[in-house]
Amino acid sequence: MTGAGSPQTLRSRLRSLRAEAFGADPTGARWERIRNSPNFADGVFQNPVGARTRPSGASMLEFAKIYFQKETRARRVPAGRVPLHPGTTTDLATPPHTGLRLTWMGHSSVLAEIDGLRVLLDPVWGERCSPFSFVGPKRLHPVPAPLAALGPVDVVVISHDHYDHLDLPTIKALAATDTVFAVPLGVGAHLERWGVAPERLRELDWRESTEVGGVRLTATPARHFCGRGLRNQQHTLWASWVVAGPEHRIFHSGDTGYFPGFRDIGAEHGPFDATMIQIGAYSEYWPDIHMTPDEGIRAHLDLQGGRPAGVLLPIHWGTFNLAPHPWAEPGEWTRDAAREAGQVVASPRPGEPFEPAGSLPTDPWWRAVAQPITRPWRKPGAPLNPAAEERSPDLAVEG
């Protein structure tokens, strides 16, 4: 049946009327790749271990009551202007001395300069993480630098298609450049609709790799979910990423709950000079798909073979109000958990570049604009390991 009133034609028409920000559904050869993926079963992509993706029933009502409570809303935003690093553009004008430099731009957006390649991970420069310009979580601080001021980007890496990781205005701006896009399987459909040429896409299933400029990018498993519309069909994959050059290795978690697979990723691809680990937007209402700071530290240690090593850069916090916890809690909790584990953590202000082998930013900058925090995670009398705060830099980086 292919007439004007056929269901297929009607679906095609409705798809063409869908707002641009919702992206596009995978079709054709892309859909065949998805159907043949070992990670796709029963019509959806599967997590490496089971995961509840959202609260439901009574827990949803309880969550809504807490989320919209006036007192808790006030704690979920900074009490003043978030301090940004003032010299981002100037600092990025010269190459890193050690061959590896990371610049956290807020939330999960990181510019990684690794062995001569410039990789931009989960870039979100939009004002809201939403399909609409008038509603949805709004930025709690400006972007540290205009996108164009970063200079040439060789590769853009996307972890999954949620709005706080895949941003329409940012992708459309980058589509006008000649950068390559490395994305999980299925996500390429969104980018093609937004103007990215198919030949610039490297669309990967878990454990698949691509190489750009001598640097290898590998999509690795994560425990999360996907979707940009009300009907979440789970037809686009989510991933963490390993970026490995001739001299350096880094890991970006994307969004994920804790799972034992971090040990396997570390055994195959680690150890890492630095990891970028999601430590914000956690909640007891969705414990399987986002990590607490304790779990983030545990994931980093797993990736490093079970011991403190490398540098951990906390991501997915400070920029958007996405969960019931206080705004500064991820920063404080990560700081405490890292001290207990003896793990080195970098705490840059948004836009502050640093080299993991050099002098690290460790100032708790958020305290100047944070509401009081009760520290419910602290274990009374638990000893803290001061090793992480007494680090002797491997290399003194000079200007």
XYZ file of C-alpha atoms in Angstrom:
399
model
C 0.000 0.000 0.000
C 1.742 3.151 -1.197
C -1.101 5.578 -1.907
C -1.541 9.044 -0.430
C -3.277 7.656 2.624
C -0.781 4.889 3.432
C 0.648 4.742 6.991
C 4.216 4.882 5.643
C 3.529 8.057 3.713
C 1.778 9.593 6.703
C 4.743 8.783 8.959
C 7.103 10.330 6.418
C 5.013 13.475 6.283
C 4.857 13.768 10.058
C 8.631 13.210 10.276
C 9.248 16.023 7.810
C 7.120 18.391 9.927
C 9.028 17.617 13.138
C 10.953 20.544 14.623
C 14.582 20.616 13.462
C 15.963 20.365 17.002
C 14.427 16.903 17.432
C 16.808 15.609 14.770
C 16.042 12.659 12.505
C 15.328 8.951 12.812
C 17.852 6.453 11.421
C 16.791 4.987 8.070
C 18.207 2.982 5.172
C 21.715 1.590 5.531
C 22.125 3.264 8.929
C 19.032 1.468 10.232
C 20.381 -1.837 8.899
C 23.642 -1.291 10.788
C 21.634 -0.638 13.955
C 19.519 -3.759 13.514
C 22.666 -5.851 13.029
C 24.493 -4.420 16.041
C 25.315 -6.936 18.793
C 24.125 -4.252 21.243
C 20.640 -4.015 19.680
C 17.951 -6.479 20.719
C 14.146 -6.525 20.977
C 13.955 -3.344 18.910
C 16.176 -1.184 21.147
C 19.799 -0.634 22.113
C 20.647 -2.465 25.321
C 22.761 -1.421 28.303
C 25.759 -3.531 29.346
C 23.844 -4.211 32.595
C 20.220 -3.441 33.397
C 19.269 0.182 34.055
C 16.165 2.119 35.074
C 16.163 5.281 33.017
C 13.634 7.434 34.902
C 11.409 7.517 38.000
C 7.861 6.233 37.570
C 4.589 6.070 39.454
C 4.756 7.197 43.082
C 8.478 7.941 42.829
C 7.817 10.349 39.957
C 5.317 12.285 42.076
C 7.733 12.326 45.005
C 10.536 13.557 42.744
C 8.369 16.311 41.258
C 7.435 17.523 44.743
C 11.102 17.756 45.759
C 12.278 19.225 42.463
C 9.811 22.114 42.460
C 10.052 22.882 46.183
C 11.076 26.515 46.629
C 13.763 25.845 49.251
C 15.504 23.132 47.225
C 15.329 25.184 44.009
C 17.368 27.926 45.630
C 20.158 25.494 46.546
C 20.411 24.144 43.003
C 21.794 27.379 41.541
C 24.848 29.483 42.427
C 24.344 32.381 44.810
C 26.416 34.700 42.616
C 28.192 34.938 39.290
C 30.209 31.823 38.477
C 33.892 32.807 38.107
C 35.145 32.042 34.602
C 38.761 31.911 33.507
C 39.398 35.238 31.774
C 42.173 34.248 29.379
C 40.897 31.146 27.605
C 41.426 32.385 24.051
C 44.912 33.731 24.773
C 45.968 30.570 26.602
C 44.869 28.353 23.702
C 46.851 30.359 21.155
C 50.026 28.358 21.821
C 50.352 24.536 21.731
C 50.590 22.578 24.993
C 54.135 22.163 26.296
C 53.612 18.521 27.245
C 51.519 17.407 24.270
C 48.297 17.121 26.301
C 46.086 19.959 27.491
C 42.454 19.906 28.633
C 40.078 22.852 28.804
C 36.750 22.294 30.545
C 34.173 24.648 29.002
C 31.420 23.731 31.482
C 29.093 20.726 31.829
C 30.587 17.898 29.694
C 32.219 20.103 27.053
C 36.010 19.699 26.930
C 38.604 20.777 24.387
C 41.360 18.162 24.426
C 44.633 18.950 22.659
C 46.362 15.610 22.399
C 49.519 14.780 20.441
C 48.891 17.488 17.878
C 45.147 16.828 17.414
C 42.413 19.156 18.710
C 39.366 17.200 19.886
C 36.169 18.874 21.092
C 34.030 16.558 23.222
C 30.268 17.057 23.754
C 30.313 20.752 22.764
C 27.258 22.678 24.023
C 27.386 26.409 23.386
C 23.591 26.932 23.315
C 21.738 28.918 25.958
C 19.374 26.059 26.887
C 19.629 22.273 26.731
C 16.190 21.973 25.191
C 14.537 21.690 21.769
C 12.966 25.104 22.411
C 14.538 28.534 22.927
C 11.954 29.670 25.493
C 11.831 26.773 27.961
C 14.152 24.161 29.431
C 17.280 24.193 31.627
C 19.152 27.447 31.062
C 22.859 28.112 31.481
C 24.008 29.077 34.957
C 27.109 30.734 33.521
C 28.111 32.045 30.086
C 30.376 30.036 27.808
C 34.002 30.874 28.677
C 34.865 31.744 25.059
C 33.035 31.972 21.739
C 33.116 28.761 19.732
C 34.930 30.441 16.840
C 37.610 31.749 19.215
C 38.807 28.223 20.034
C 40.570 27.975 16.701
C 40.480 24.992 14.325
C 38.942 21.777 15.682
C 40.034 18.513 14.058
C 37.427 16.195 15.566
C 34.119 16.688 17.362
C 33.165 13.743 19.582
C 29.569 13.209 20.761
C 28.704 10.785 23.574
C 24.932 10.585 22.956
C 21.998 12.590 21.657
C 20.525 14.178 24.807
C 20.177 17.957 24.587
C 22.878 18.726 27.142
C 25.406 16.808 25.006
C 24.201 17.260 21.426
C 23.300 20.898 20.818
C 21.709 21.998 17.533
C 23.143 25.548 17.278
C 26.619 24.310 18.193
C 26.567 21.503 15.623
C 25.267 23.809 12.902
C 28.118 26.230 13.608
C 30.669 23.409 13.470
C 29.057 22.004 10.311
C 30.304 25.124 8.545
C 33.909 24.065 9.271
C 35.748 21.039 7.899
C 35.941 19.126 11.193
C 35.287 15.387 11.422
C 32.472 14.151 13.699
C 32.892 10.921 15.681
C 29.514 9.775 17.025
C 27.784 6.648 18.338
C 25.769 4.506 15.946
C 22.527 6.191 14.842
C 23.462 9.714 15.975
C 24.675 10.547 12.473
C 21.047 10.848 11.336
C 20.632 13.971 13.484
C 23.853 15.521 12.191
C 23.028 14.899 8.552
C 19.703 16.674 9.001
C 21.595 19.629 10.494
C 23.959 19.990 7.562
C 26.931 17.714 8.306
C 28.085 15.952 5.137
C 27.992 12.121 5.408
C 31.668 11.834 4.419
C 32.634 13.806 7.543
C 30.903 11.330 9.869
C 32.638 8.481 11.698
C 29.687 6.575 13.194
C 30.748 3.828 15.585
C 29.276 0.958 17.535
C 30.808 0.032 20.897
C 34.381 -1.239 20.555
C 34.765 0.192 17.063
C 37.540 2.694 16.338
C 38.484 5.344 13.837
C 41.748 7.209 13.327
C 42.238 10.910 12.645
C 45.663 12.508 12.353
C 47.423 9.608 14.061
C 45.033 9.627 17.047
C 42.685 6.685 17.589
C 39.129 7.273 18.829
C 37.220 4.288 20.228
C 33.565 4.178 21.251
C 33.347 2.219 24.500
C 30.322 1.038 26.507
C 28.331 3.238 28.885
C 25.227 2.679 31.013
C 22.689 5.282 29.940
C 19.945 5.838 27.338
C 19.109 8.099 24.405
C 16.378 10.133 22.733
C 15.389 13.688 21.810
C 11.597 13.366 21.669
C 8.634 12.302 23.758
C 8.717 8.897 22.069
C 12.080 7.499 23.138
C 12.653 4.638 20.696
C 16.212 3.833 21.867
C 17.393 3.767 18.252
C 20.582 5.780 18.817
C 23.498 4.477 20.829
C 25.232 6.148 23.786
C 28.960 5.748 24.456
C 31.993 6.669 26.464
C 35.145 7.431 24.470
C 38.835 6.576 24.510
C 41.135 8.993 22.675
C 44.631 7.544 22.258
C 47.551 9.261 20.578
C 51.151 8.118 20.132
C 52.108 9.573 23.539
C 48.915 10.172 25.547
C 45.605 8.517 26.383
C 42.429 10.101 27.751
C 38.910 8.872 28.558
C 35.567 10.731 28.442
C 32.690 9.032 30.245
C 29.771 10.799 28.590
C 26.724 10.092 30.757
C 26.731 6.762 32.542
C 25.821 4.889 35.655
C 28.526 2.894 37.358
C 29.075 -0.614 35.968
C 31.873 -3.206 36.084
C 32.772 -2.525 32.445
C 35.077 0.315 33.466
C 37.605 -2.306 34.532
C 37.449 -3.914 31.091
C 37.874 -0.553 29.330
C 40.876 0.222 31.516
C 42.431 -3.197 30.933
C 42.114 -2.856 27.155
C 42.838 0.835 26.640
C 44.415 2.232 29.814
C 46.053 3.446 31.853
C 45.079 7.052 31.099
C 46.906 10.317 31.559
C 43.539 11.869 32.376
C 39.898 10.897 32.609
C 36.867 13.151 32.259
C 34.226 11.616 34.499
C 30.548 12.515 34.991
C 29.991 13.357 38.678
C 26.865 15.570 38.571
C 23.092 15.353 37.931
C 22.831 12.190 40.028
C 19.764 11.244 42.065
C 18.319 8.361 44.009
C 15.471 8.514 41.496
C 17.751 7.454 38.607
C 20.703 5.665 40.278
C 21.530 3.481 37.264
C 22.237 6.120 34.610
C 24.315 8.825 36.364
C 27.145 8.433 38.855
C 27.577 10.070 42.217
C 31.048 11.509 42.938
C 31.893 8.388 44.966
C 31.024 6.240 41.962
C 32.920 8.582 39.654
C 36.093 8.131 41.723
C 35.516 4.376 41.707
C 35.104 4.410 37.908
C 38.364 6.334 37.512
C 40.228 3.864 39.718
C 38.777 0.959 37.712
C 39.970 2.588 34.504
C 43.454 2.915 36.009
C 43.782 -0.721 37.002
C 42.415 -0.308 40.528
C 44.874 2.262 41.857
C 45.155 6.052 41.999
C 46.855 7.266 38.841
C 46.598 10.030 36.280
C 44.360 13.049 36.732
C 40.573 13.071 37.067
C 38.669 16.021 35.574
C 35.101 16.138 36.952
C 32.484 16.938 34.289
C 28.696 17.202 33.945
C 28.162 19.693 36.723
C 27.999 23.430 37.426
C 26.409 24.609 34.153
C 22.798 23.376 34.131
C 20.271 22.615 36.866
C 19.359 19.004 36.051
C 18.931 17.214 39.404
C 17.758 17.792 43.004
C 21.222 18.014 44.575
C 22.727 21.392 45.583
C 24.663 23.174 42.842
C 28.123 22.902 44.441
C 27.669 19.456 45.995
C 29.385 17.532 43.153
C 32.490 19.680 43.511
C 32.730 19.255 47.282
C 31.840 15.568 47.288
C 34.365 14.790 44.552
C 37.038 16.672 46.492
C 36.347 14.633 49.647
C 36.068 11.291 47.820
C 39.322 11.924 45.951
C 41.182 12.732 49.175
C 39.949 9.510 50.744
C 41.148 7.537 47.714
C 44.436 9.424 47.319
C 43.453 10.393 43.772
C 44.560 13.608 42.064
C 41.657 15.756 40.819
C 41.837 18.897 38.707
C 39.351 21.650 39.605
C 39.579 24.228 36.822
C 37.219 27.132 36.506
C 35.221 26.940 33.272
C 37.571 27.885 30.449
C 40.799 27.285 32.395
C 43.260 25.159 30.383
C 45.647 22.828 32.220
C 48.163 20.150 31.346
C 47.780 16.929 33.366
C 51.578 16.517 33.544
C 52.045 20.059 34.783
C 50.744 22.284 37.546
C 47.078 21.545 38.238
C 44.216 23.887 39.197
C 42.955 22.705 42.600
C 41.283 25.776 44.108
C 37.651 25.141 45.171
C 36.479 28.203 43.202
C 32.793 27.329 43.593
C 32.792 28.076 47.328
C 32.713 31.836 46.694
C 29.264 31.560 45.077
C 27.826 28.413 46.688
C 25.013 28.004 49.179
C 25.976 26.209 52.443
C 26.409 22.445 52.019
C 25.669 19.891 54.742
C 27.987 17.145 53.374
C 25.648 14.195 53.973
C 28.145 11.913 52.219
C 30.871 12.383 54.831
C 31.568 9.349 56.987
C 32.208 10.505 60.566
C 35.805 9.905 61.547
C 36.857 8.614 58.118
C 40.577 9.255 57.539
C 41.532 11.337 54.541
C 44.526 10.500 52.406
C 46.539 13.712 51.922
C 48.613 12.264 49.071
C 46.390 13.807 46.406
C 46.997 17.276 47.827
C 50.770 16.863 48.198
C 51.453 16.098 44.560
C 54.882 16.898 43.169
C 54.356 17.802 39.499
C 55.991 15.470 36.984
C 56.937 18.469 34.895
C 57.167 22.160 35.655
C 55.358 23.876 32.785
C 56.573 27.370 32.079
C 54.807 30.049 30.092
